[in-house]
Coordinates of C-alpha atoms and ligand atoms in Angstrom, one line a residue:
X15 CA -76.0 -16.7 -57.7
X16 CA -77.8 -17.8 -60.8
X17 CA -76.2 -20.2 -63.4
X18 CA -74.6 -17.8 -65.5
X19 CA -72.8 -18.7 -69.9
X20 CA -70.3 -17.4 -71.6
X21 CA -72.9 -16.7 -74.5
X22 CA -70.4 -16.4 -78.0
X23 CA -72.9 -14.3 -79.4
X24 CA -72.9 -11.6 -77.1
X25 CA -69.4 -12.3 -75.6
X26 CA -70.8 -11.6 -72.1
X27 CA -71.6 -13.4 -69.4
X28 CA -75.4 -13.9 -68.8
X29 CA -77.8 -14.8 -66.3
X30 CA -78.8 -18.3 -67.6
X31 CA -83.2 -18.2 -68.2
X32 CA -84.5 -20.6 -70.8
X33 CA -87.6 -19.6 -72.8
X34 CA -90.2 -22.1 -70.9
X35 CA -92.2 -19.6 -69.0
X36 CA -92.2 -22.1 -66.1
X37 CA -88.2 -21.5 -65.9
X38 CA -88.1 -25.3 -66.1
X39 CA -87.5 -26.9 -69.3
X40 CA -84.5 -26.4 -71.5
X41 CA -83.8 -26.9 -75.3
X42 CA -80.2 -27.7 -76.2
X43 CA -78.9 -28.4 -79.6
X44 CA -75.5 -30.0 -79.8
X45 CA -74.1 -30.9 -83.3
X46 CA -72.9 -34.2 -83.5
X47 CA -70.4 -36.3 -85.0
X48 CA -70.6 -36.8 -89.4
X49 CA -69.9 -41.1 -89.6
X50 CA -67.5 -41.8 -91.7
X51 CA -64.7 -42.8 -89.2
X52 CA -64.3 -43.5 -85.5
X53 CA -64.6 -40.3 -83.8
X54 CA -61.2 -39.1 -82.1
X55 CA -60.4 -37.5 -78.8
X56 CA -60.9 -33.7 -79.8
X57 CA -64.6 -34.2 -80.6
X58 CA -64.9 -36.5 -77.3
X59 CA -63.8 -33.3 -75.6
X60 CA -66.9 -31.3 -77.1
X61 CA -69.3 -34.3 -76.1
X62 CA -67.9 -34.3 -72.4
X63 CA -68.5 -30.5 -72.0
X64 CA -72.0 -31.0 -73.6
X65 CA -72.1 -33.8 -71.1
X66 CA -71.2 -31.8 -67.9
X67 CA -73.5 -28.7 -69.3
X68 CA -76.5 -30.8 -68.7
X69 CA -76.0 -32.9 -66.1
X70 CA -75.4 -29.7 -64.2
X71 CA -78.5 -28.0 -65.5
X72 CA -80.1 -31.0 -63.9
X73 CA -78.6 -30.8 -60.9
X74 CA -79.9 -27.1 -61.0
X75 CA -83.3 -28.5 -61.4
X76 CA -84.1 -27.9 -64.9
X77 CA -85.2 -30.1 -67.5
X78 CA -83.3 -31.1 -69.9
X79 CA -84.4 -31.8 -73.5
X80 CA -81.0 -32.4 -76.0
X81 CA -81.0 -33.2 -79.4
X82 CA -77.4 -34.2 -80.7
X83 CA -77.2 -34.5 -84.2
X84 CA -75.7 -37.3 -86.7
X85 CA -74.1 -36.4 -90.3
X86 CA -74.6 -39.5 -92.2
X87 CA -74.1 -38.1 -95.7
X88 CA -71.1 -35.5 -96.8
X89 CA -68.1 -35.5 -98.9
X90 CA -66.9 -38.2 -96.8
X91 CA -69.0 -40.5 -96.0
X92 CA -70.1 -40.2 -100.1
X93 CA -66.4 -41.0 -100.3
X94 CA -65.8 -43.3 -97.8
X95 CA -68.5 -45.9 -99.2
X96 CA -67.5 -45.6 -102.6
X97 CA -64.4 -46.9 -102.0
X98 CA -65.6 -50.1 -100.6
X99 CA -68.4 -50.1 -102.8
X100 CA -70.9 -50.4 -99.7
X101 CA -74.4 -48.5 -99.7
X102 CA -73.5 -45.4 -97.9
X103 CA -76.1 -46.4 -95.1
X104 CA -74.4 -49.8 -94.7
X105 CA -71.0 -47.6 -94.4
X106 CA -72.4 -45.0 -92.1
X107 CA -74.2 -47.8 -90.0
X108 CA -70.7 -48.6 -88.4
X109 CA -69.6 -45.7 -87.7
X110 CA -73.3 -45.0 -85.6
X111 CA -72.7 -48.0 -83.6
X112 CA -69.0 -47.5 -82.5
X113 CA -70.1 -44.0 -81.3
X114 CA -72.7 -44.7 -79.4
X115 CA -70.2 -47.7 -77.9
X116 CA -68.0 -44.8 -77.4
X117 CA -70.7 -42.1 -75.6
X118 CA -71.2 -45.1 -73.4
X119 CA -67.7 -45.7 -72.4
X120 CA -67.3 -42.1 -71.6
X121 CA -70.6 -42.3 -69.7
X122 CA -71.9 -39.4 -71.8
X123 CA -75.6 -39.3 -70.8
X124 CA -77.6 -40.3 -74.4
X125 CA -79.6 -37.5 -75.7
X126 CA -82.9 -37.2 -75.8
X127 CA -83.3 -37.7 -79.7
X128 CA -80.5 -38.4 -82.4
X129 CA -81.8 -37.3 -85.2
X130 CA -79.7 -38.6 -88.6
X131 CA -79.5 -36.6 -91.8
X132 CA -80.7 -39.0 -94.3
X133 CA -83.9 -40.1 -92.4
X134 CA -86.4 -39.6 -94.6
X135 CA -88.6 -37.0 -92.4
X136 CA -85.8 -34.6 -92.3
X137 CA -84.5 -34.9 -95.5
X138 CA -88.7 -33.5 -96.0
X139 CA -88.2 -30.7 -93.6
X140 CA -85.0 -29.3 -95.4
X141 CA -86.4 -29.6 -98.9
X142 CA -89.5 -27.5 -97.0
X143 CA -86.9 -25.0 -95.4
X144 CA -85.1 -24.7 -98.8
X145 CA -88.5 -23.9 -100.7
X146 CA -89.3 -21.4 -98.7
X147 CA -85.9 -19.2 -98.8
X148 CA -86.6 -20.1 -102.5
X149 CA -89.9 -18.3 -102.1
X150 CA -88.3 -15.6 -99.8
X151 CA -85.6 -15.2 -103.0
X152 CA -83.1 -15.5 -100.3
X153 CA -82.1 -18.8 -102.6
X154 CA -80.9 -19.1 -105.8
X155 CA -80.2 -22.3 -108.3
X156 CA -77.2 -21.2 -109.8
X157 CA -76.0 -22.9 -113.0
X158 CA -74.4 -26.0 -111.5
X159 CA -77.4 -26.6 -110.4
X160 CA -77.2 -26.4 -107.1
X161 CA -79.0 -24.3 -104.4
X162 CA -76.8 -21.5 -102.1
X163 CA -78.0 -19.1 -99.7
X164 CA -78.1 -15.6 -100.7
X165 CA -76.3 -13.6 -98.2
X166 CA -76.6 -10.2 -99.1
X167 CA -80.5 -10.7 -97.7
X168 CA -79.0 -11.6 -94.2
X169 CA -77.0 -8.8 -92.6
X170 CA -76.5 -10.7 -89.3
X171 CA -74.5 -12.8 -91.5
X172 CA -70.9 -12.8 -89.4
X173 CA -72.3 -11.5 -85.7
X174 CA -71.6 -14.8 -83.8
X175 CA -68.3 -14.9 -85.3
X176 CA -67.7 -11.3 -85.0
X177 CA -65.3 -11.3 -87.7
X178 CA -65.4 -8.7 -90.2
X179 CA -66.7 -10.6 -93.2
X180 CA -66.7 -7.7 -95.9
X181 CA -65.0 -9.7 -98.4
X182 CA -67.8 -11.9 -98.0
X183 CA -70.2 -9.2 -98.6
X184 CA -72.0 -8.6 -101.9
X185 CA -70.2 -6.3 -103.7
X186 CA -67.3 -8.4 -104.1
X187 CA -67.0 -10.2 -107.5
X188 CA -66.8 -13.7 -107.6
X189 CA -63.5 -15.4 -108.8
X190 CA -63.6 -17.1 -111.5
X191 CA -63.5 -20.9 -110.4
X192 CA -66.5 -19.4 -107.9
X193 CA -68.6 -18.9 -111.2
X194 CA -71.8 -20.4 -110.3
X195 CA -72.2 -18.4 -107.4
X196 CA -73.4 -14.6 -107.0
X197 CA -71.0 -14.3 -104.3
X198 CA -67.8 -15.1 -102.8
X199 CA -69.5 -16.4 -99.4
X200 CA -72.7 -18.0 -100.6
X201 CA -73.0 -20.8 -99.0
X202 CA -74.4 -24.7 -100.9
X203 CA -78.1 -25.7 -99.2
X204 CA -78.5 -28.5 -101.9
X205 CA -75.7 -30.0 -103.8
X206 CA -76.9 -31.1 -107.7
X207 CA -75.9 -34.6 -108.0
X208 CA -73.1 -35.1 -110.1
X209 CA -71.4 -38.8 -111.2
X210 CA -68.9 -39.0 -108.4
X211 CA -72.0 -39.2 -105.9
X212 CA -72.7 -42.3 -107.4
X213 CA -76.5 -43.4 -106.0
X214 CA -76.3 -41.0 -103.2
X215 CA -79.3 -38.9 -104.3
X216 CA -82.9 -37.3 -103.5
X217 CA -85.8 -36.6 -105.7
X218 CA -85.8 -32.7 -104.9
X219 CA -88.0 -29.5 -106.9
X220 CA -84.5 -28.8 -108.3
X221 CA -83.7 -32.0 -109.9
X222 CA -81.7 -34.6 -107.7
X223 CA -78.7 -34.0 -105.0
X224 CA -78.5 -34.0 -101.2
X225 CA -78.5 -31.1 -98.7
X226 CA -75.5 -28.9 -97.4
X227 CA -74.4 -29.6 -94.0
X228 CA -75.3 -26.6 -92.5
X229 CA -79.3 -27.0 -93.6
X230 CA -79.2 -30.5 -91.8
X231 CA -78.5 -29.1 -88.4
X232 CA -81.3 -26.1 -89.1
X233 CA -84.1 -28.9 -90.2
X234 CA -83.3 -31.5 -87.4
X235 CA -83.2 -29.0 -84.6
X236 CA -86.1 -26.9 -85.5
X237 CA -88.1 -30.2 -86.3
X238 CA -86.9 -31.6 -83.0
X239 CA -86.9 -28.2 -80.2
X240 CA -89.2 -26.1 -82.5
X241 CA -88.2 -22.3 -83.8
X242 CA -86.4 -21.6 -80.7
X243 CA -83.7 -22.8 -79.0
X244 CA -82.5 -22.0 -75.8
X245 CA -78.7 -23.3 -75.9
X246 CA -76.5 -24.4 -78.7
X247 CA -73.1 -26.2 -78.3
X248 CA -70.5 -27.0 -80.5
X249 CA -66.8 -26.6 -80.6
X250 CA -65.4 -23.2 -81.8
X251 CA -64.1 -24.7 -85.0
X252 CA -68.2 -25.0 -85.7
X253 CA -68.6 -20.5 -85.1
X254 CA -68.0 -20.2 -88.4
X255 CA -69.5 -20.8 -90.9
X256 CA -71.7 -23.6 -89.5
X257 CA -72.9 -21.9 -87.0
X258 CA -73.4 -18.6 -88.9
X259 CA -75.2 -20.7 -91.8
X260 CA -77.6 -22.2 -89.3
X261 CA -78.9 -18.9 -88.1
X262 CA -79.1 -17.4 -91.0
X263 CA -81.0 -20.2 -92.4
X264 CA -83.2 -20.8 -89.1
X265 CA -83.7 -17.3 -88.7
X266 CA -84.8 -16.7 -92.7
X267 CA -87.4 -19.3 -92.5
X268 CA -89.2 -18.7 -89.3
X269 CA -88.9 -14.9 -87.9
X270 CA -87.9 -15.6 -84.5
X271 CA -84.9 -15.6 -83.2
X272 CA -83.1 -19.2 -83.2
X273 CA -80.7 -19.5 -80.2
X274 CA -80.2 -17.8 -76.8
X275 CA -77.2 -18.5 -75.8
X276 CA -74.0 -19.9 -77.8
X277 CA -71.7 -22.0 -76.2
X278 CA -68.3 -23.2 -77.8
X279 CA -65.5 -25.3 -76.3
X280 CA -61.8 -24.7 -77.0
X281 CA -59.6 -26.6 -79.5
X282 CA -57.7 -30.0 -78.0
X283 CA -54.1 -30.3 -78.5
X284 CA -51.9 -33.2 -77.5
X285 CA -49.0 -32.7 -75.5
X286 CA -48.7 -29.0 -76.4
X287 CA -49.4 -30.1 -80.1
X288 CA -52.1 -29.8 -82.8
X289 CA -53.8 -33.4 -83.3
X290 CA -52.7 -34.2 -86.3
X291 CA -51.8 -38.0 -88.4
X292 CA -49.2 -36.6 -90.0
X293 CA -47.6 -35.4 -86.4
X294 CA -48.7 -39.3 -85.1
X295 CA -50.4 -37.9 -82.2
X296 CA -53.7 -38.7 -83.7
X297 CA -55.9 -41.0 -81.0
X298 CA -59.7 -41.7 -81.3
X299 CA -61.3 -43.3 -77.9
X300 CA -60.6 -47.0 -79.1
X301 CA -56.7 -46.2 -79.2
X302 CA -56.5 -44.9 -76.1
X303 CA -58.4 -47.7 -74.5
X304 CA -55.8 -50.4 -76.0
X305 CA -53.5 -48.5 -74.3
X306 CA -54.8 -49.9 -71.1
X307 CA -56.8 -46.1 -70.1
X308 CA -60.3 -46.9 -68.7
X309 CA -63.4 -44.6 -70.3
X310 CA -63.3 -43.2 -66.6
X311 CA -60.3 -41.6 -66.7
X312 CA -60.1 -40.5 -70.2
X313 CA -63.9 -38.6 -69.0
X314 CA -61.6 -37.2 -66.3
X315 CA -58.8 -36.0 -68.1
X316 CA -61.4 -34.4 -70.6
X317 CA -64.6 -32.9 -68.3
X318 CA -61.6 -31.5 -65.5
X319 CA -60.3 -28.8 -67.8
X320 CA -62.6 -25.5 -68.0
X321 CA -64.2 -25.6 -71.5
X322 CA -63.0 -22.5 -73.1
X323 CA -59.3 -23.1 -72.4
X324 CA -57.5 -25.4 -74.5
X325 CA -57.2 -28.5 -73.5
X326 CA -53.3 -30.2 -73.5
X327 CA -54.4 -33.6 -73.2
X328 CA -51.5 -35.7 -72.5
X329 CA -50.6 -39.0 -71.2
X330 CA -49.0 -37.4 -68.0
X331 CA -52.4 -35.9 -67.6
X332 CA -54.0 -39.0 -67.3
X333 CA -51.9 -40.8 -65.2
X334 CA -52.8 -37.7 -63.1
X335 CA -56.6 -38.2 -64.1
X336 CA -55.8 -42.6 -62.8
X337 CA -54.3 -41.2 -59.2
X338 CA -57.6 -38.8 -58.5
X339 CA -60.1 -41.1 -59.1
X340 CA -57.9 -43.7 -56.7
X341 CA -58.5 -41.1 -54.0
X342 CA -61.7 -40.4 -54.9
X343 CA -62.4 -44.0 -55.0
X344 CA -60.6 -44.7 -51.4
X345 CA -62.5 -42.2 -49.5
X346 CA -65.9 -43.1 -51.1
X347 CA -65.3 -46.4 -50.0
X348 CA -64.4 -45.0 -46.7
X349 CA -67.8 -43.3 -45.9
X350 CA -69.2 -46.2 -47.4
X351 CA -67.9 -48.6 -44.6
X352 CA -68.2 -45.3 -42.2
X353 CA -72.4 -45.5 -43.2
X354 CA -72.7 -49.0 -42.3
X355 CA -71.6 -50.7 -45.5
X356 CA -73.1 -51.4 -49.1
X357 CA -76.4 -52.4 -47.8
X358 CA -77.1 -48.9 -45.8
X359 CA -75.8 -46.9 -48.7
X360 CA -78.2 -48.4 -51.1
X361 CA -81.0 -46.5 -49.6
X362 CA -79.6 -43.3 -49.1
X363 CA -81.1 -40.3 -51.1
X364 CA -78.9 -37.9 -52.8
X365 CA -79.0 -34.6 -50.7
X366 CA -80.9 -32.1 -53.1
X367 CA -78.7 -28.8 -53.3
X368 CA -81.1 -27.1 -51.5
X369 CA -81.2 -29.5 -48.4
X370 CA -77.2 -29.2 -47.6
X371 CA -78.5 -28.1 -44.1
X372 CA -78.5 -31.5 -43.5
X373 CA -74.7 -31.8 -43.9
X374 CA -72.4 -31.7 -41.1
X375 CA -71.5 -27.4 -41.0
X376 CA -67.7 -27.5 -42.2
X377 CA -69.0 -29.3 -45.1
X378 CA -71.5 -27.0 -46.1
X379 CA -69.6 -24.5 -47.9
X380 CA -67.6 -27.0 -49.9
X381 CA -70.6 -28.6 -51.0
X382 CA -72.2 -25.3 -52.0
X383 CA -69.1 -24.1 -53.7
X384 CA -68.6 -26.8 -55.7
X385 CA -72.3 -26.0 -57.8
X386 CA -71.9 -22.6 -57.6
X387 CA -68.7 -22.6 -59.3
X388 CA -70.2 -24.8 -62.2
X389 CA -73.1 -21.9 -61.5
X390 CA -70.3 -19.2 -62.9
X391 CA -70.1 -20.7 -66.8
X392 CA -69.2 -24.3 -65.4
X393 CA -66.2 -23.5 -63.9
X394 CA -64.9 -27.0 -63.5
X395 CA -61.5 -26.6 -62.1
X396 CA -63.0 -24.5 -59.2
X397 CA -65.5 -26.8 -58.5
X398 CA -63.0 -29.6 -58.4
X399 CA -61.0 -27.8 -56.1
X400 CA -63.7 -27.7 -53.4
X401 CA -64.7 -31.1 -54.1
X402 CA -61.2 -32.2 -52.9
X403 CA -61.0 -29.9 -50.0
X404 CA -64.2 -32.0 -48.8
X405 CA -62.3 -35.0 -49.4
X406 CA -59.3 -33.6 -47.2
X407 CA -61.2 -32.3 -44.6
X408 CA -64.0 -35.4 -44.2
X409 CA -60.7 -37.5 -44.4
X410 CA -58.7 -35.6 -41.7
X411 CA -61.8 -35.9 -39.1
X412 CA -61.6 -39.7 -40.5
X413 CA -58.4 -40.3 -38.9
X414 CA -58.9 -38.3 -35.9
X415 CA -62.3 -40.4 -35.4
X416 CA -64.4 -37.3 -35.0
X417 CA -66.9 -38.5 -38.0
X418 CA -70.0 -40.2 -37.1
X419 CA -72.3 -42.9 -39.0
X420 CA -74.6 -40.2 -39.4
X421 CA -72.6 -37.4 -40.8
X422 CA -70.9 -40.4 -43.1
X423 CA -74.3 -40.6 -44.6
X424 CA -74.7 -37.5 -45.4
X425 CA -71.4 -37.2 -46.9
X426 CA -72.4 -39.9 -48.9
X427 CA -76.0 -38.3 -49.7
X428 CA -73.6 -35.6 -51.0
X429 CA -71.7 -37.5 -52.7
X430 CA -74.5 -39.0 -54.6
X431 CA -75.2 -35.8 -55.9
X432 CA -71.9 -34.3 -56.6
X433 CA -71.6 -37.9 -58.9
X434 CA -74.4 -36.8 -60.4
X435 CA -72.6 -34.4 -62.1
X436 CA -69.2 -36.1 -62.8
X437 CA -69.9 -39.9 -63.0
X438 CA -66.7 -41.0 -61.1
X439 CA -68.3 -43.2 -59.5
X440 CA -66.0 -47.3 -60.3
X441 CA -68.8 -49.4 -62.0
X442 CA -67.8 -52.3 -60.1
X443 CA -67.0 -50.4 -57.0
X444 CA -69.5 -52.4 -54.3
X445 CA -67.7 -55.5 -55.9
X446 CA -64.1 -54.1 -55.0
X447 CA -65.6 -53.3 -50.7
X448 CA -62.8 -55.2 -48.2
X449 CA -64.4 -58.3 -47.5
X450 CA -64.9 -58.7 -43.4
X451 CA -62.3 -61.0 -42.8
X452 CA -59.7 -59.2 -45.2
X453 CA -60.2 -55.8 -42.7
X454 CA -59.9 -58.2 -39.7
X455 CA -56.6 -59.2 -41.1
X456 CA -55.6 -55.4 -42.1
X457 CA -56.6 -54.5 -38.5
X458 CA -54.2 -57.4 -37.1
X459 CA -51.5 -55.7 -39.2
X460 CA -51.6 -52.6 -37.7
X461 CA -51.4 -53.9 -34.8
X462 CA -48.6 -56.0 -35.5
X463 CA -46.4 -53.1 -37.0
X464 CA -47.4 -51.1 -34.5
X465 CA -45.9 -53.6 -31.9
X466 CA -43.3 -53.9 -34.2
X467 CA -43.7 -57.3 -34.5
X468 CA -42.4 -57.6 -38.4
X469 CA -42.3 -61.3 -39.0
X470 CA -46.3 -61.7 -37.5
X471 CA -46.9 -58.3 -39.8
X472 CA -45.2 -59.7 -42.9
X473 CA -47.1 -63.0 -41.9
X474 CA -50.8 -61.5 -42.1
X475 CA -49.6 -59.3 -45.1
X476 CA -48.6 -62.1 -47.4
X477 CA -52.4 -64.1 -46.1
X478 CA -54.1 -60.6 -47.1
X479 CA -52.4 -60.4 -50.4
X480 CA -53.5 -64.6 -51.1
X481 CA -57.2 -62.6 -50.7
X482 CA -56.2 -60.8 -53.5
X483 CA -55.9 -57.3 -51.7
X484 CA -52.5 -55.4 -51.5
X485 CA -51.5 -53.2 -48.5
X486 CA -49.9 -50.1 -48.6
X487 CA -48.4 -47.6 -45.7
X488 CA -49.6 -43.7 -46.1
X489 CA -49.6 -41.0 -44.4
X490 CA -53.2 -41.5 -43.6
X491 CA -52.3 -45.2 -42.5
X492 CA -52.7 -48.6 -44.1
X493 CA -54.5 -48.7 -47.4
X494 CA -55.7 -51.6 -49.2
X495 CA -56.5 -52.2 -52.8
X496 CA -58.0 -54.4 -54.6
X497 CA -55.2 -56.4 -57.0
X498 CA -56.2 -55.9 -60.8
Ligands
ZN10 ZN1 -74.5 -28.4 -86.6

């Protein structure tokens, strides 16, 4: 089955082919955060779909080439450094560091460039794109001074939205406090300066100002990817009229056609809620991390729900996201001790999707299902159902001791892979393997409960806990775990 999108534009499903002749190489835009606050929860989610999108590509083979954008001038980042009377770059500067702290804690693998707004060769290119709609007559200064887009010279303005934008038309009069502009829906490319900018400015043919958002995501990604662009991301909040604006801009200036497929992930509510501060559900990464949630688990609770449903993040959905990764955790570290330990995992290749003949036949499927459900528009929750049925099914030949050292390697080979895609891997999980003699003593205390002999097992448990492990009875037998 080939990798098929959900593409916006088209609403339909489509066979996934980027442009590169070679089938190989594939450009993805992804608009990024704009700095001027710590970015919250509900754009993480975007990030972590973006996240998954490419690490699966990957997995598929293809080469991945992402630009993710950063807005380091707007309204309010003008705003926010004005009111500490900080140089906007000084004020944005902050804001860039904490969220690349924050891709790294959600193990969101850093894009190939991120391009910012206010670096001085893009800042060049949009001044360039602008000229040339002015050229093109598809701008217009209007009297505040300021450049918009003429939309009545782009009827594809609206398609990816697919909302019926008549009133945005020409033909429509402009209201009155709209007086500058020719039309209702024209939309600002470069805002004239005026005083509450303060010294946030650019020399421009037009007289000084700063570009619209929308021609900041146009400039960097066709300076970046070129005129074409194979996938574009975004959350569906961005459809309109970012979105719309880009391709009408992209499109105006250079003829071809600017994105192939449009992907959008679904709002994030918490606990059945909009995010809002006013309802005090508010959270940015950095909250939910002093509440004692790892980076792990919050990627969990945000990559496991299929991108275009919404997403109910809520805090019994991560203590559901904490219990998965403890069982994913316990039976990695089972087929690692089942391959020979830390030292014969080491050199273990992942298992290429296309070499799962190596894996042991009831595994087979499960494996294959889990990338060709990411295959169908990145079904997620399918893929993490088959992921756990190979858990389930490697742990029930586990107990009945039908699983060899070889076929535990080449779970783990699989497993390699299949953490390829999600990063669930513990950072410090070779640290956190049972010592020798702490299995020696857990093996003892089987034995001793087993003989009912409760005083030597309560004996050997309290010396296993002094070794900083904790024992625990399961269906599947004795577990230990590491005491945090
Ligand atoms: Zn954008």
């Amino acid at each position: 089955m080939p990798t098929r999108f959900f593409n916006t534009y088209t609403r339909e499903l489509e066979d996934f082919r980027p442009l590169d002749p070679a089938g190989k190489r594939v450009k993805l835009y992804t608009c990024g955060p704009t700095v001027y606050n710590f970015a919250h929860i509900g754009n993480f989610r975007a990030y972590v779909f973006e996240d998954l999108l490419q690490r699966h590509l990957e997995a598929r083979g293809f080469e991945v080439e992402r630009v993710m954008n950063l807005t380091d001038v707007d309204d309010k980042t003008i705003r926010g450094c004005r009111q500490l009377g900080v140089r906007l770059a000084e004020f944005t500067q902050k804001f860039k560091d904490a969220f690349f702290e924050d891709l790294k804690t959600l193990r969101i693998k850093p894009a190939a460039h991120f391009p910012a707004a206010t670096e001085p060769r893009y800042i060049t290119r949009m001044i360039e794109m602008i000229s040339l709609l002015m050229e093109k007559e598809i701008a217009y200064q209007a009297e505040d001074k300021s450049l918009y887009f003429r939309l009545s010279k782009f009827p594809d303005y609206g398609k990816l939205a697919h909302l019926n934008l008549d009133e945005l038309r020409p033909g429509t009069r402009v209201s009155s406090d709209e007086y500058e502009k020719e039309n209702i829906g024209d939309f600002a490319l470069w805002k004239a300066w005026d005083e509450n900018d303060g010294d946030v400015k650019w020399d421009s043919p037009w007289g000084p100002g700063r570009p619209g958002w929308h021609i900041e995501c146009s400039a960097m990604a066709t300076a970046l990817l070129g005129p074409e662009i194979d996938i574009h991301c975004g959350g569906v909040d961005n459809i309109f009229p970012h979105h719309e604006a880009e391709i009408a801009q992209s499109e105006c200036c250079t003829g071809k056609k600017f994105v192939r497929y449009w992907l959008h992930c679904a709002h994030l509510m918490v606990e059945g809620q909009k995010m809002s501060k006013s309802a005090g559900n508010f959270y940015t990464l950095r909250d939910l991390l002093e509440k004692g949630w790892t980076g792990r688990e919050i990627r969990y609770a945000l990559i496991t729900v299929n991108y275009r449903l919404p997403l109910n993040f809520t805090f019994d959905g991560l203590a559901g996201a904490r219990s998965a990764l403890g069982r994913i955790d316990e039976w990695v570290a089972r087929i690692t001790r089942a391959s020979g330990g830390r030292n014969a995992v080491s050199s273990l290749p992942a298992l290429g999707i296309d070499q799962m003949s190596e894996l042991p036949l009831e595994y087979r499927t499960l494996f294959a299902n889990f990338f060709d459900c990411l295959d169908n528009d990145l079904n997620i929750s399918g893929a993490m159902g088959q992921f756990f049925d190979l858990i389930r099914e490697s742990n029930r030949r586990f107990d009945q001791e039908e699983l060899g050292v070889n076929d535990a390697r080449s779970l783990y080979s699989a497993w390699l892979t299949i953490g390829s895609v999600l990063d669930f891997q513990r950072s410090d999980f070779f640290e956190l393997q049972i010592p020798e003699d702490v299995s020696k003593l857990a093996d003892d205390y089987q034995a001793a409960r087993r003989t009912k002999n409760w005083a030597e097992s309560d004996r050997l448990r309290s010396m296993i806990e002094a070794k900083g492990w904790g024992v625990r009875e399961t269906k599947e037998g004795t577990k230990l775990t590491p005491k945090s």
